[in-house]
mmCIF file of C-alpha atoms in Angstrom:
data_model
loop_
_atom_site.group_PDB
_atom_site.id
_atom_site.type_symbol
_atom_site.label_atom_id
_atom_site.label_comp_id
_atom_site.label_asym_id
_atom_site.label_seq_id
_atom_site.Cartn_x
_atom_site.Cartn_y
_atom_site.Cartn_z
ATOM 1 C CA MET H 1 25.241 -13.830 -71.494
ATOM 2 C CA ASP H 2 27.181 -14.003 -68.239
ATOM 3 C CA TYR H 3 25.920 -11.193 -66.051
ATOM 4 C CA PRO H 4 28.546 -9.451 -63.902
ATOM 5 C CA LYS H 5 28.473 -10.681 -60.293
ATOM 6 C CA LYS H 6 27.654 -7.199 -58.988
ATOM 7 C CA LEU H 7 24.672 -6.956 -61.346
ATOM 8 C CA LEU H 8 23.388 -10.381 -60.289
ATOM 9 C CA GLU H 9 23.640 -9.462 -56.629
ATOM 10 C CA GLU H 10 21.848 -6.161 -57.248
ATOM 11 C CA VAL H 11 18.882 -7.763 -59.002
ATOM 12 C CA LYS H 12 18.650 -10.551 -56.427
ATOM 13 C CA GLU H 13 18.489 -7.930 -53.675
ATOM 14 C CA ARG H 14 15.856 -5.919 -55.582
ATOM 15 C CA SER H 15 13.802 -9.114 -56.053
ATOM 16 C CA LYS H 16 13.709 -10.243 -52.411
ATOM 17 C CA GLY H 17 10.278 -11.332 -51.264
ATOM 18 C CA MET H 18 8.953 -11.715 -54.824
ATOM 19 C CA ARG H 19 7.638 -15.001 -56.162
ATOM 20 C CA LEU H 20 10.368 -15.431 -58.750
ATOM 21 C CA GLU H 21 12.345 -18.577 -59.546
ATOM 22 C CA GLY H 22 15.917 -18.839 -60.864
ATOM 23 C CA ILE H 23 17.632 -16.631 -63.423
ATOM 24 C CA ASN H 24 17.583 -17.311 -67.153
ATOM 25 C CA SER H 25 20.148 -15.070 -68.808
ATOM 26 C CA GLY H 26 19.589 -13.449 -72.182
ATOM 27 C CA SER H 27 21.498 -14.723 -75.198
ATOM 28 C CA GLY H 28 22.872 -13.392 -78.469
ATOM 29 C CA PRO H 29 25.620 -11.470 -80.240
ATOM 30 C CA LYS H 30 26.699 -7.868 -79.959
ATOM 31 C CA HIS H 31 25.333 -5.462 -82.584
ATOM 32 C CA PRO H 32 22.529 -7.751 -83.797
ATOM 33 C CA LEU H 33 20.043 -6.578 -86.380
ATOM 34 C CA LEU H 34 17.249 -7.499 -83.953
ATOM 35 C CA MET H 35 16.922 -7.665 -80.197
ATOM 36 C CA ILE H 36 13.889 -9.609 -78.977
ATOM 37 C CA VAL H 37 12.355 -8.465 -75.675
ATOM 38 C CA GLY H 38 9.727 -10.823 -74.282
ATOM 39 C CA GLU H 39 7.906 -11.051 -70.967
ATOM 40 C CA ALA H 40 9.652 -13.553 -68.663
ATOM 41 C CA PRO H 41 11.050 -17.088 -68.812
ATOM 42 C CA GLY H 42 8.877 -20.096 -68.070
ATOM 43 C CA ARG H 43 9.681 -23.382 -66.411
ATOM 44 C CA ASN H 44 11.561 -24.789 -69.440
ATOM 45 C CA GLU H 45 13.827 -21.753 -69.685
ATOM 46 C CA ILE H 46 14.773 -21.906 -66.021
ATOM 47 C CA VAL H 47 15.670 -25.606 -66.334
ATOM 48 C CA ASN H 48 17.763 -25.423 -69.517
ATOM 49 C CA ASN H 49 18.765 -21.733 -69.445
ATOM 50 C CA ILE H 50 17.796 -21.245 -73.103
ATOM 51 C CA PRO H 51 15.543 -18.225 -73.789
ATOM 52 C CA PHE H 52 12.300 -19.101 -75.612
ATOM 53 C CA SER H 53 13.037 -22.821 -75.572
ATOM 54 C CA GLY H 54 9.456 -24.074 -75.192
ATOM 55 C CA ASP H 55 6.546 -24.142 -77.638
ATOM 56 C CA ALA H 56 6.586 -20.328 -77.853
ATOM 57 C CA GLY H 57 10.231 -20.572 -78.877
ATOM 58 C CA LYS H 58 9.298 -22.801 -81.813
ATOM 59 C CA GLU H 59 6.814 -20.177 -82.963
ATOM 60 C CA LEU H 60 9.471 -17.479 -82.605
ATOM 61 C CA ASP H 61 11.888 -19.555 -84.677
ATOM 62 C CA LYS H 62 9.253 -19.762 -87.428
ATOM 63 C CA SER H 63 8.873 -15.989 -87.462
ATOM 64 C CA LEU H 64 12.631 -15.456 -87.590
ATOM 65 C CA LYS H 65 12.965 -17.960 -90.424
ATOM 66 C CA GLN H 66 10.216 -16.097 -92.274
ATOM 67 C CA ILE H 67 12.465 -13.015 -92.466
ATOM 68 C CA GLY H 68 15.638 -14.964 -93.202
ATOM 69 C CA LEU H 69 17.148 -14.949 -89.718
ATOM 70 C CA SER H 70 18.007 -17.610 -87.142
ATOM 71 C CA ARG H 71 18.092 -17.212 -83.381
ATOM 72 C CA ASP H 72 21.901 -17.152 -83.283
ATOM 73 C CA GLN H 73 21.740 -13.895 -85.278
ATOM 74 C CA VAL H 74 19.489 -12.074 -82.812
ATOM 75 C CA TYR H 75 19.715 -11.194 -79.139
ATOM 76 C CA ILE H 76 16.888 -12.711 -77.085
ATOM 77 C CA THR H 77 15.914 -11.506 -73.622
ATOM 78 C CA SER H 78 12.865 -10.354 -71.648
ATOM 79 C CA ALA H 79 11.633 -7.706 -69.229
ATOM 80 C CA VAL H 80 12.062 -10.121 -66.294
ATOM 81 C CA ARG H 81 14.789 -12.739 -66.232
ATOM 82 C CA SER H 82 13.350 -14.995 -63.490
ATOM 83 C CA ARG H 83 10.213 -17.142 -63.694
ATOM 84 C CA PRO H 84 7.207 -15.499 -62.046
ATOM 85 C CA PHE H 85 5.036 -18.140 -60.395
ATOM 86 C CA SER H 86 1.857 -18.278 -58.383
ATOM 87 C CA VAL H 87 1.063 -20.727 -55.585
ATOM 88 C CA LYS H 88 -2.180 -22.684 -55.907
ATOM 89 C CA LYS H 89 -3.744 -25.543 -54.004
ATOM 90 C CA VAL H 90 -5.414 -28.053 -56.312
ATOM 91 C CA PHE H 91 -6.862 -31.499 -55.804
ATOM 92 C CA SER H 92 -4.832 -34.234 -57.464
ATOM 93 C CA LYS H 93 -6.925 -37.228 -58.537
ATOM 94 C CA ARG H 94 -3.759 -39.234 -59.081
ATOM 95 C CA GLU H 95 -2.536 -38.606 -55.535
ATOM 96 C CA ASN H 96 -6.062 -38.331 -54.093
ATOM 97 C CA LYS H 97 -5.131 -35.246 -52.073
ATOM 98 C CA GLU H 98 -4.566 -31.504 -52.254
ATOM 99 C CA VAL H 99 -1.191 -30.538 -53.716
ATOM 100 C CA ILE H 100 0.635 -27.261 -54.209
ATOM 101 C CA LYS H 101 1.189 -26.125 -57.794
ATOM 102 C CA ARG H 102 3.437 -23.262 -58.900
ATOM 103 C CA PRO H 103 2.306 -22.306 -62.408
ATOM 104 C CA ASN H 104 3.779 -19.531 -64.551
ATOM 105 C CA ARG H 105 2.142 -16.107 -64.410
ATOM 106 C CA LYS H 106 2.550 -12.616 -65.811
ATOM 107 C CA PRO H 107 5.176 -10.530 -63.960
ATOM 108 C CA THR H 108 4.063 -7.531 -61.938
ATOM 109 C CA LYS H 109 5.230 -3.990 -62.598
ATOM 110 C CA LYS H 110 7.309 -4.161 -59.409
ATOM 111 C CA GLU H 111 9.037 -7.283 -60.698
ATOM 112 C CA VAL H 112 9.725 -5.650 -64.058
ATOM 113 C CA LEU H 113 11.244 -2.677 -62.223
ATOM 114 C CA ALA H 114 13.318 -4.996 -60.014
ATOM 115 C CA HIS H 115 14.829 -6.596 -63.121
ATOM 116 C CA ALA H 116 15.296 -3.323 -65.003
ATOM 117 C CA PRO H 117 19.092 -3.357 -64.452
ATOM 118 C CA PHE H 118 19.345 -6.585 -66.450
ATOM 119 C CA LEU H 119 17.559 -5.240 -69.522
ATOM 120 C CA ASP H 120 19.397 -1.909 -69.422
ATOM 121 C CA TYR H 121 22.700 -3.778 -69.248
ATOM 122 C CA GLU H 122 21.781 -6.072 -72.123
ATOM 123 C CA ILE H 123 20.609 -3.266 -74.396
ATOM 124 C CA SER H 124 23.862 -1.394 -73.730
ATOM 125 C CA TYR H 125 25.872 -4.581 -74.336
ATOM 126 C CA ALA H 126 24.104 -5.696 -77.504
ATOM 127 C CA ASP H 127 23.536 -2.227 -78.999
ATOM 128 C CA PRO H 128 20.848 -3.510 -81.400
ATOM 129 C CA GLN H 129 19.692 -1.777 -84.562
ATOM 130 C CA ILE H 130 16.048 -2.699 -83.911
ATOM 131 C CA ILE H 131 14.213 -3.851 -80.777
ATOM 132 C CA VAL H 132 11.228 -6.170 -81.223
ATOM 133 C CA ALA H 133 8.838 -6.056 -78.267
ATOM 134 C CA LEU H 134 6.946 -9.346 -77.925
ATOM 135 C CA GLY H 135 3.737 -8.787 -75.995
ATOM 136 C CA ASN H 136 2.485 -6.010 -73.727
ATOM 137 C CA THR H 137 4.971 -6.525 -70.894
ATOM 138 C CA GLY H 138 7.989 -6.033 -73.148
ATOM 139 C CA LEU H 139 6.340 -3.144 -74.986
ATOM 140 C CA GLU H 140 5.373 -1.234 -71.830
ATOM 141 C CA ARG H 141 8.820 -1.802 -70.336
ATOM 142 C CA LEU H 142 10.323 -0.089 -73.373
ATOM 143 C CA LEU H 143 7.761 2.590 -74.206
ATOM 144 C CA GLY H 144 5.680 3.001 -71.057
ATOM 145 C CA PRO H 145 2.066 2.435 -69.949
ATOM 146 C CA GLY H 146 -0.646 2.970 -72.522
ATOM 147 C CA HIS H 147 1.107 1.138 -75.320
ATOM 148 C CA LYS H 148 -0.747 -2.031 -76.315
ATOM 149 C CA ILE H 149 0.171 -4.776 -78.749
ATOM 150 C CA SER H 150 -3.436 -5.076 -79.926
ATOM 151 C CA ALA H 151 -3.286 -1.499 -81.230
ATOM 152 C CA GLU H 152 0.337 -1.290 -82.354
ATOM 153 C CA HIS H 153 1.367 -4.736 -83.577
ATOM 154 C CA GLY H 154 3.367 -4.649 -86.794
ATOM 155 C CA LYS H 155 4.071 -0.903 -86.616
ATOM 156 C CA VAL H 156 7.588 0.466 -87.014
ATOM 157 C CA ILE H 157 8.232 3.080 -84.328
ATOM 158 C CA GLU H 158 11.375 4.846 -85.464
ATOM 159 C CA ASN H 159 13.770 7.183 -83.701
ATOM 160 C CA THR H 160 12.235 6.784 -80.257
ATOM 161 C CA PRO H 161 13.812 6.910 -76.787
ATOM 162 C CA ILE H 162 13.093 3.963 -74.505
ATOM 163 C CA LEU H 163 12.654 3.701 -70.756
ATOM 164 C CA GLU H 164 15.670 2.944 -68.606
ATOM 165 C CA LEU H 165 16.263 2.889 -64.853
ATOM 166 C CA ASN H 166 16.713 6.312 -63.244
ATOM 167 C CA THR H 167 19.712 7.201 -61.082
ATOM 168 C CA ALA H 168 17.728 6.548 -57.884
ATOM 169 C CA LYS H 169 16.842 3.117 -59.304
ATOM 170 C CA ASP H 170 13.236 3.456 -58.218
ATOM 171 C CA GLY H 171 11.652 4.409 -61.528
ATOM 172 C CA TYR H 172 12.319 5.137 -65.179
ATOM 173 C CA VAL H 173 13.610 7.957 -67.350
ATOM 174 C CA TRP H 174 13.801 8.271 -71.112
ATOM 175 C CA SER H 175 17.056 7.223 -72.726
ATOM 176 C CA LYS H 176 19.177 9.758 -74.579
ATOM 177 C CA LYS H 177 19.824 7.238 -77.318
ATOM 178 C CA LYS H 178 17.003 6.544 -79.745
ATOM 179 C CA TYR H 179 15.955 3.240 -81.260
ATOM 180 C CA THR H 180 13.600 1.623 -83.729
ATOM 181 C CA VAL H 181 11.004 -0.419 -81.834
ATOM 182 C CA ILE H 182 8.601 -2.858 -83.492
ATOM 183 C CA PRO H 183 5.744 -4.258 -81.358
ATOM 184 C CA GLU H 184 4.695 -7.834 -82.153
ATOM 185 C CA TYR H 185 2.309 -10.339 -80.641
ATOM 186 C CA HIS H 186 3.967 -12.704 -78.198
ATOM 187 C CA PRO H 187 4.526 -16.075 -79.940
ATOM 188 C CA ALA H 188 2.414 -17.802 -77.268
ATOM 189 C CA ALA H 189 -0.609 -15.660 -78.219
ATOM 190 C CA VAL H 190 -1.395 -18.021 -81.084
ATOM 191 C CA PHE H 191 -1.985 -20.881 -78.627
ATOM 192 C CA TYR H 192 -4.892 -18.958 -77.111
ATOM 193 C CA ASN H 193 -6.228 -17.444 -80.311
ATOM 194 C CA ARG H 194 -5.465 -19.290 -83.550
ATOM 195 C CA LYS H 195 -7.056 -16.441 -85.504
ATOM 196 C CA LEU H 196 -3.918 -14.383 -84.783
ATOM 197 C CA SER H 197 -1.769 -16.649 -86.978
ATOM 198 C CA ASP H 198 -2.316 -14.611 -90.147
ATOM 199 C CA ASP H 199 -1.720 -11.319 -88.325
ATOM 200 C CA ILE H 200 1.542 -12.599 -86.879
ATOM 201 C CA VAL H 201 2.811 -13.683 -90.298
ATOM 202 C CA LYS H 202 1.768 -10.355 -91.824
ATOM 203 C CA ASP H 203 3.326 -8.322 -89.012
ATOM 204 C CA TRP H 204 6.703 -10.049 -89.274
ATOM 205 C CA GLU H 205 6.752 -9.277 -93.006
ATOM 206 C CA VAL H 206 7.328 -5.657 -91.940
ATOM 207 C CA MET H 207 10.788 -6.848 -90.903
ATOM 208 C CA ASN H 208 11.538 -8.736 -94.099
ATOM 209 C CA TYR H 209 15.229 -7.863 -94.303
ATOM 210 C CA THR H 210 16.433 -7.098 -97.844
ATOM 211 C CA GLY H 211 20.145 -7.787 -97.273
ATOM 212 C CA THR H 212 21.394 -4.239 -96.742
ATOM 213 C CA GLU H 213 23.202 -3.323 -93.516
ATOM 214 C CA VAL H 214 21.528 0.061 -93.366
ATOM 215 C CA PRO H 215 18.635 0.215 -90.859
ATOM 216 C CA GLY H 216 15.325 1.182 -92.415
ATOM 217 C CA PHE H 217 15.633 -0.749 -95.656
ATOM 218 C CA TRP H 218 12.651 -3.027 -95.224
ATOM 219 C CA GLU H 219 10.070 -4.401 -97.558
ATOM 220 C CA HIS H 220 6.558 -3.340 -96.699
#
């Protein structure tokens, strides 16, 4: 995805002063069966500009393969398109001194709002049949505060409006168009809790595409 210059400039201006690095554009075809909305890119994604290109991306590829899809058939993006980082002083034994580290972190609500024009543009561009929200950040960006992956993973939320930037560009309003949204655990969740592996496999079975082009024909 090549973002229009005006859109890039707008988001850069909205993001001034925030601890965000680079821009990793979303990727995928128009009118995909699925649009994947994650949290934010990490260091790998900023370097190679490939969404979900690290270990979490390998887990995502497994889930897509499980339902008979590959990543070139889906649109992949996230609530924030720059890498959120924190600044920490740590002692390096190798260098025998304090060094500055800039690890990945979860984006703030202000950062998600700053990057809202990107996601709105991509959803309009791709016009997906179904949006898969990976993790709480993506889910809350689409459906608002109070929605949690732990409570809603694997559910099919049909015919629902989603949040989009308001005309003042300082908050959200509900979209006129309605979508099918499916919340799923973020692929990286399994690295912190291996017990989620079975749930993730089971949840993605909800999206086991049968071959029809009509939305809603899924095997449960």
